[in-house]
XYZ file of C-alpha atoms in Angstrom:
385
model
C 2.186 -12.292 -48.773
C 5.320 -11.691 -51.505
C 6.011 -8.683 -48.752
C 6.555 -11.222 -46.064
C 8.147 -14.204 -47.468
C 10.887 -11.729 -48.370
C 11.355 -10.505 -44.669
C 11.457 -14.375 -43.941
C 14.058 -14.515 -46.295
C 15.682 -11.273 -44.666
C 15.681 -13.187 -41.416
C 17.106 -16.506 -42.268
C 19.684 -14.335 -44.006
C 20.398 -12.495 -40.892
C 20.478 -15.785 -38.588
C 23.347 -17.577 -41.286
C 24.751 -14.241 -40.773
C 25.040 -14.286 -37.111
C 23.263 -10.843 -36.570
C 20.229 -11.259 -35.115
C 20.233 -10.671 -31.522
C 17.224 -12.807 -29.680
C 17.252 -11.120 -26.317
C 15.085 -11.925 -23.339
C 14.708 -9.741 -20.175
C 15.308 -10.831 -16.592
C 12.104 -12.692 -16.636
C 13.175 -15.444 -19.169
C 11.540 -18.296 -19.165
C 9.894 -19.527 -15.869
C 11.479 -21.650 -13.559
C 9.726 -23.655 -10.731
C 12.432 -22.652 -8.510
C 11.643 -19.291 -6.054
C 14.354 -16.825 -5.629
C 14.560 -15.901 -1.792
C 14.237 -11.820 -1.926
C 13.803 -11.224 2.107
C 14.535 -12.683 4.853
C 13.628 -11.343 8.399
C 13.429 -12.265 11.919
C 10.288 -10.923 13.971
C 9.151 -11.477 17.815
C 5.697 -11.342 19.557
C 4.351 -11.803 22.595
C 2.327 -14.418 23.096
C -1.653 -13.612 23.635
C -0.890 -11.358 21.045
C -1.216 -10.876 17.201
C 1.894 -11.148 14.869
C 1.443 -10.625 11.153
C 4.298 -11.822 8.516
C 4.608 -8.648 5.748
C 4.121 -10.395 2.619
C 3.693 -7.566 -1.097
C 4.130 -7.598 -4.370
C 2.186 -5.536 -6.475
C 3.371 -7.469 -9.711
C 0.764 -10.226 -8.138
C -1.979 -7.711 -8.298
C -5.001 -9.690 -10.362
C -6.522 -7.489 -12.699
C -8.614 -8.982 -15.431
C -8.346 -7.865 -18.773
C -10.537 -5.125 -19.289
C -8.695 -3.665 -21.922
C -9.446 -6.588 -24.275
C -5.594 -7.740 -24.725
C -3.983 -4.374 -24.610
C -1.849 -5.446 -22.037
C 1.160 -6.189 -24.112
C 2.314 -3.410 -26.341
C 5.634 -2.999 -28.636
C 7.067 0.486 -29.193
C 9.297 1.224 -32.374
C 11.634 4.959 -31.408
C 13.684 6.442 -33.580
C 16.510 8.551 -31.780
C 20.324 9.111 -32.096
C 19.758 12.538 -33.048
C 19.370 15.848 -31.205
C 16.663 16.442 -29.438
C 14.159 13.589 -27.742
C 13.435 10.120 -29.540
C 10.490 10.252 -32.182
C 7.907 7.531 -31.998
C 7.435 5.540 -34.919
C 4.486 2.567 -34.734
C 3.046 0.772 -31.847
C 1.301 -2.382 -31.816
C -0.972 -3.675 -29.481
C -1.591 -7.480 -28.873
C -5.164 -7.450 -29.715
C -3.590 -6.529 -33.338
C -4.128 -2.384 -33.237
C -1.467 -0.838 -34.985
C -1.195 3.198 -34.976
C 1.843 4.489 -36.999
C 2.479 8.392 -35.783
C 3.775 10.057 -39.084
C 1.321 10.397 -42.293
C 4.459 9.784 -44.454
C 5.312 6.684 -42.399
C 2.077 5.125 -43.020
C 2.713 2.125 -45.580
C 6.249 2.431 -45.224
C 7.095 1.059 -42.280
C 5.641 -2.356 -41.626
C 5.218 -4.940 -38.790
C 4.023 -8.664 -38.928
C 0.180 -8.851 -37.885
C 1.520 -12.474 -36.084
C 4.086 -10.627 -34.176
C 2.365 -11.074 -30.625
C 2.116 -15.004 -32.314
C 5.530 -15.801 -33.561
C 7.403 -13.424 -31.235
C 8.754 -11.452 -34.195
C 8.273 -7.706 -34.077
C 10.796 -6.590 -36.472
C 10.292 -3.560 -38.351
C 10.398 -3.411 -42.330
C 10.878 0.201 -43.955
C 9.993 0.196 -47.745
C 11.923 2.535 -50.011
C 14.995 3.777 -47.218
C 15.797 6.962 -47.182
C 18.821 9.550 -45.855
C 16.255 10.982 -43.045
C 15.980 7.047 -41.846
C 19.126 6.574 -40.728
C 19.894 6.628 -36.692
C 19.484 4.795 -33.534
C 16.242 2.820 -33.123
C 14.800 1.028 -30.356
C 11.856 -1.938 -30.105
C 10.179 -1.909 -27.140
C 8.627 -4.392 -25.396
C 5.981 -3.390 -22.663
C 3.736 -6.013 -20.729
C 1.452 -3.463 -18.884
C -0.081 -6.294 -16.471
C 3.418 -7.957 -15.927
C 5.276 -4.555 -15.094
C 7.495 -6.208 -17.820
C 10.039 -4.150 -20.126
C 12.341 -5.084 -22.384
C 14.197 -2.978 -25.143
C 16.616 -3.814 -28.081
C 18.962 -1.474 -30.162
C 19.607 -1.787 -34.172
C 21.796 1.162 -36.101
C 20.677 2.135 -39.435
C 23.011 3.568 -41.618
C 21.863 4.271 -45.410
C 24.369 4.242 -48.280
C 24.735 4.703 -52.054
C 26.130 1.953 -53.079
C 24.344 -1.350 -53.257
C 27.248 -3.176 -52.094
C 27.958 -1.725 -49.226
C 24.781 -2.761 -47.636
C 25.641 -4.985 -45.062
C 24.560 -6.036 -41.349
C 26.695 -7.074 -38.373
C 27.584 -6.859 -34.131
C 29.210 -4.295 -32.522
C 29.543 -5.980 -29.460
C 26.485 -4.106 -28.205
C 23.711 -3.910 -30.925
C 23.116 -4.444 -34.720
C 24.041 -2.513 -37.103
C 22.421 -2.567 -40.437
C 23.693 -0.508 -43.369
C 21.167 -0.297 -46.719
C 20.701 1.216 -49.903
C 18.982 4.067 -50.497
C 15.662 3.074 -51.912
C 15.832 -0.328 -51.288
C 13.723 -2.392 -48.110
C 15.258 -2.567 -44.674
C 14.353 -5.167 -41.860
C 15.172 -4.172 -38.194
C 15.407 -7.352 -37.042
C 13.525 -7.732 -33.077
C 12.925 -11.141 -32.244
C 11.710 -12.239 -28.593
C 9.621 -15.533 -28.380
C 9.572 -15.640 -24.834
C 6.174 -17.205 -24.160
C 5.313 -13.911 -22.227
C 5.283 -12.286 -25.381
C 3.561 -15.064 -27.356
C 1.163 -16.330 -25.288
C -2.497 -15.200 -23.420
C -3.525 -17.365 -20.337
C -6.046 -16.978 -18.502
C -4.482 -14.481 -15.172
C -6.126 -16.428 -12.664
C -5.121 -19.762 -13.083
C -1.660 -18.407 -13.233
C -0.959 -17.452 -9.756
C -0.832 -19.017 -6.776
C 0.610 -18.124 -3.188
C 1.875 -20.902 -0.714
C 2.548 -20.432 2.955
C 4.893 -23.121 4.531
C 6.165 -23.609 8.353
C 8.906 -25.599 9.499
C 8.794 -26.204 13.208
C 12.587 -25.288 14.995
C 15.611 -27.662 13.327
C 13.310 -28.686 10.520
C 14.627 -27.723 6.717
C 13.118 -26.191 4.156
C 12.570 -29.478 2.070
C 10.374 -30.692 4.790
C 8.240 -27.688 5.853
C 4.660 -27.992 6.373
C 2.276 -26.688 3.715
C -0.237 -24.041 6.260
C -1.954 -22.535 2.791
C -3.040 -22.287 -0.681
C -4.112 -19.233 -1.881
C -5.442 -19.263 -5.946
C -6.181 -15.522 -7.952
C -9.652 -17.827 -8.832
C -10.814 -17.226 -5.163
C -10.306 -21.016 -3.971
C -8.360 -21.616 -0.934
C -6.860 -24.965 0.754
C -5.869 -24.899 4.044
C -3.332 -27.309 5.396
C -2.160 -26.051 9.198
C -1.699 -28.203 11.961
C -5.500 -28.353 14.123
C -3.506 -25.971 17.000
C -2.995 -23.344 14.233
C -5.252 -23.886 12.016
C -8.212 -21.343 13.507
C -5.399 -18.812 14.387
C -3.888 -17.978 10.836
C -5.823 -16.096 7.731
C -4.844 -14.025 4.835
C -6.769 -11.134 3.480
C -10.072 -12.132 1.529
C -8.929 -9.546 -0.980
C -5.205 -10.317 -0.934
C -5.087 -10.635 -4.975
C -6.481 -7.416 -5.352
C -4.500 -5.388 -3.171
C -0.902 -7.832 -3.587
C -1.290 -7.932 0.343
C -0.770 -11.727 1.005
C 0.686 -10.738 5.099
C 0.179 -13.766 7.535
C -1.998 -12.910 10.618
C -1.652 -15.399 13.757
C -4.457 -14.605 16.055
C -3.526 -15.221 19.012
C 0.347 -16.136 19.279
C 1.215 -19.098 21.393
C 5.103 -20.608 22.251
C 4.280 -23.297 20.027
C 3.878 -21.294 17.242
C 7.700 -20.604 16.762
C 9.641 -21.580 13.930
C 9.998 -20.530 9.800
C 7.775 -18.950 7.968
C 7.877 -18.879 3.897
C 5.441 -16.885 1.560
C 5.677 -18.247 -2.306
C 4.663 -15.918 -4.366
C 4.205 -17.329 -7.911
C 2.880 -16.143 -11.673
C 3.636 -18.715 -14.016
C 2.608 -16.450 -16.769
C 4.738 -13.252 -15.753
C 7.311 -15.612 -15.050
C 7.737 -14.271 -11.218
C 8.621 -17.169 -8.873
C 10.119 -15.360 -5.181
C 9.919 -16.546 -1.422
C 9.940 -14.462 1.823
C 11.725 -15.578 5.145
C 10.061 -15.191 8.453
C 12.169 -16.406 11.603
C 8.514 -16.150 13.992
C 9.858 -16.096 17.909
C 7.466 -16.127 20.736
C 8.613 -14.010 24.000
C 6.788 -14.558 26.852
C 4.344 -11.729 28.074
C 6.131 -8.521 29.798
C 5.023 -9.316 33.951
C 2.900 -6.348 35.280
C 5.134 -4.910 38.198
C 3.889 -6.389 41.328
C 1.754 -4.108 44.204
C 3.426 -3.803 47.485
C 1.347 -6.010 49.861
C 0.228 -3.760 53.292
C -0.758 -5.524 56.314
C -4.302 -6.286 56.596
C -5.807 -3.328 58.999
C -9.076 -3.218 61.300
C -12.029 -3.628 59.766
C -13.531 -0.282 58.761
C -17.111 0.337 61.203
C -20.028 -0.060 59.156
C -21.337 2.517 61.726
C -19.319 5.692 60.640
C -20.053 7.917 57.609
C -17.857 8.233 54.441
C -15.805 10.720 53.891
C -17.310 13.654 51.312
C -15.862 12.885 47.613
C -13.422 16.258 46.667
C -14.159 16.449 42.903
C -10.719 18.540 41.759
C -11.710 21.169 38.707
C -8.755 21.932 36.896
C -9.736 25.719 35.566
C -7.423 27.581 32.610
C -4.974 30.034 33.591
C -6.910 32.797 32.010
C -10.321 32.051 34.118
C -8.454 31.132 37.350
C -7.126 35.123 38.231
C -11.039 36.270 36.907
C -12.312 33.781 39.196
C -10.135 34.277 41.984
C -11.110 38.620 42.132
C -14.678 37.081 41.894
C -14.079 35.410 44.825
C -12.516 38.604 46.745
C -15.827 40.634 45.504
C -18.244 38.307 46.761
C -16.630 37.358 50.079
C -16.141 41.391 50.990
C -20.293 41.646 49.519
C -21.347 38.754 52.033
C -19.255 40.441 54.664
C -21.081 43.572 54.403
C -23.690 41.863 54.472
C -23.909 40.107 57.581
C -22.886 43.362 58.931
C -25.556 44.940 58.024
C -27.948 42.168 59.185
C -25.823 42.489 62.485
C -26.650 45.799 62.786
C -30.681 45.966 61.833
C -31.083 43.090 64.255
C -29.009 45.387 66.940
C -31.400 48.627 66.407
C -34.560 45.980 66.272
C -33.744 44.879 69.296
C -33.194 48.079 71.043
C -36.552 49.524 69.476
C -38.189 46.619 70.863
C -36.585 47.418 74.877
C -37.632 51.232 74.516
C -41.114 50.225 73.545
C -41.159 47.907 76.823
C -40.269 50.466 79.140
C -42.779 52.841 78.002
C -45.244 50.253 78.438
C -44.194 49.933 82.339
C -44.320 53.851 82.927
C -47.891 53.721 81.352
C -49.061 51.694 83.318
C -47.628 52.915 86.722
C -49.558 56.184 85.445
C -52.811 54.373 85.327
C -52.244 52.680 88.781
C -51.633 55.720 90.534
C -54.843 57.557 89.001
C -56.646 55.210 90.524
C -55.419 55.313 93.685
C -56.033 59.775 94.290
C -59.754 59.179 93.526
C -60.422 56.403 96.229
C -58.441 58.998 98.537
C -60.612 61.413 97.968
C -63.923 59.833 98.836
């Protein structure tokens, strides 16, 4: 307690002073206002689907499974050759791991830091090796926050030399050796001070504003809530035609569908993306026109013919059989060997049929002189009776 009441005492010294530098990042504190980031024009056809591109991954919702280790400050000591040493970090949930045995119970941050916003460093008992550029470092892990802040220690003999002031671009604190020194880091930004609960934290809007409407005066189309609750507010034309993603928190995907596009549709488009507790407040732009759909060139119309006679055949169907390269020369001497084998063939068909047929005369003609031989044998012996 005695410890602490005199780094108190070191900071209210430093603030009379004029040293202490209370720095916030680009996210200061959170304004209602949205920044416009993007602005874009984009054209569909109607009958057809348009979506409006709206990511951010810092509006990813990811509970905290870490148990409050999202938010994390880094003490570095650098300023000297070779890469910066780490010192101490401190988690939110209160873990503190200092990296050096002889560092541990000599250097010293405030178990309220993630509460007050102070995470200046105390070193007990300075010493020559202490002296050099440190940094505090501020991450917010869920956020995709970081901030950093520079303070100079130089250590001295003499007692009254010890001193602190600005060099235009950090502090610089000279001390005695042996004596305490307080790196002073102060950032009470309610990002660093504060736990909400994520999900009733963000919220994504979708407005329209019909052609020669302002902004002031668009129509709400959606509500979108990290809880899962969703309000929807579109006109009855649209309102069956336009959805977001069921898992548009998870992924940061919050893109408009329209399902299908009609004329009407035309006009402005604005996605609000907002995290009151990250601080992150930005709008997107969508100029949404409507083209009418390409015409499908137009058949030349022929002159209406006879009527075809239900009397007459149709025509065979001439299935083309598109054959490799390779196959087509291998198929094509097939072709040669088989026509010159079914030539020979028939030849030789022609010619057994020829030699039948000429067996089959000879045997005819022998039957004729046979039987003129029999006729005339019986003639002689009637003669001779």
């Amino acid at each position: 307690m005695e410890l602490w009441s005199r780094v108190l005492l070191w900071e209210l010294v430093l603030l009379q002073s004029s040293t202490v530098h209370l720095f916030s990042g680009p996210w200061g504190p959170a304004t209602s206002d949205s920044s416009v980031v993007s602005e874009s024009a984009v054209t569909g056809e109607a009958g057809s689907q348009a979506v409006l591109r709206c990511q951010s991954p810092r509006m990813v919702w990811t509970q905290d499974r870490l148990h409050d280790r999202q938010r994390v400050v880094h003490w570095d000591l650098g300023g000297r050759p070779g890469p910066a040493r780490r010192l101490v970090d401190m988690y939110s949930a209160g873990e503190v791991r200092v990296y050096e045995p002889r560092d541990r119970g000599r250097l010293v941050l405030s178990p309220s830091a993630f509460q007050d916003g102070n995470f200046s460093l105390l070193i007990r008992a300075v010493e020559d090796s202490d002296a050099g550029l440190y940094t505090c470092n501020l991450h917010h892990h869920y956020c995709h926050l970081y901030e950093s802040l520079a303070v100079r220690l130089e250590v001295t003999d003499h007692p009254r030399a010890a001193r602190a002031h600005w060099d235009n671009e950090k502090e610089v604190l000279t001390a005695a050796r042996g004596t305490a020194a307080l790196l002073t880091c102060v950032n009470r930004a309610a990002v660093w001070t504060e736990r909400h609960l994520e999900e009733a934290q963000q919220v994504v809007h979708w407005d329209r504003q019909p052609p020669g409407v302002p902004h002031d005066r668009a129509d709400r189309l959606l509500d979108l809530y990290a809880s899962g609750e969703r309000r929807a507010y579109a006109p009855p034309f649209l309102r069956d035609r336009v959805a977001v993603g069921a898992d548009a928190f998870a992924r940061g995907d919050f893109s408009l569908r329209i399902d299908p596009l009609e004329p009407a549709d035309e006009g402005t488009y604005s996605c609000h993306l907002h995290h009151h507790y990250c601080g992150l407040h930005e709008r997107r732009v969508f100029h949404l026109r409507v083209a009418e759909p390409a015409a499908l060139p137009s058949r030349p119309r022929t002159p209406p013919g006879p009527s075809p006679d239900p009397t007459l055949a149709r025509g065979r169907s001439v299935v083309n059989v598109i054959v490799p390269e390779g196959r087509a020369h291998f198929f094509q001497q097939l072709g040669y060997v088989l026509a010159t084998l079914l030539l020979f063939i028939l030849l030789l068909i022609t010619v057994v049929l020829a030699a039948r047929q000429r067996r089959q005369g000879g045997d005819d003609h022998a039957d004729q002189k046979s039987a003129k031989a029999k006729g005339l044998q019986k003639q002689h012996p009637e003669g001779e009776g």
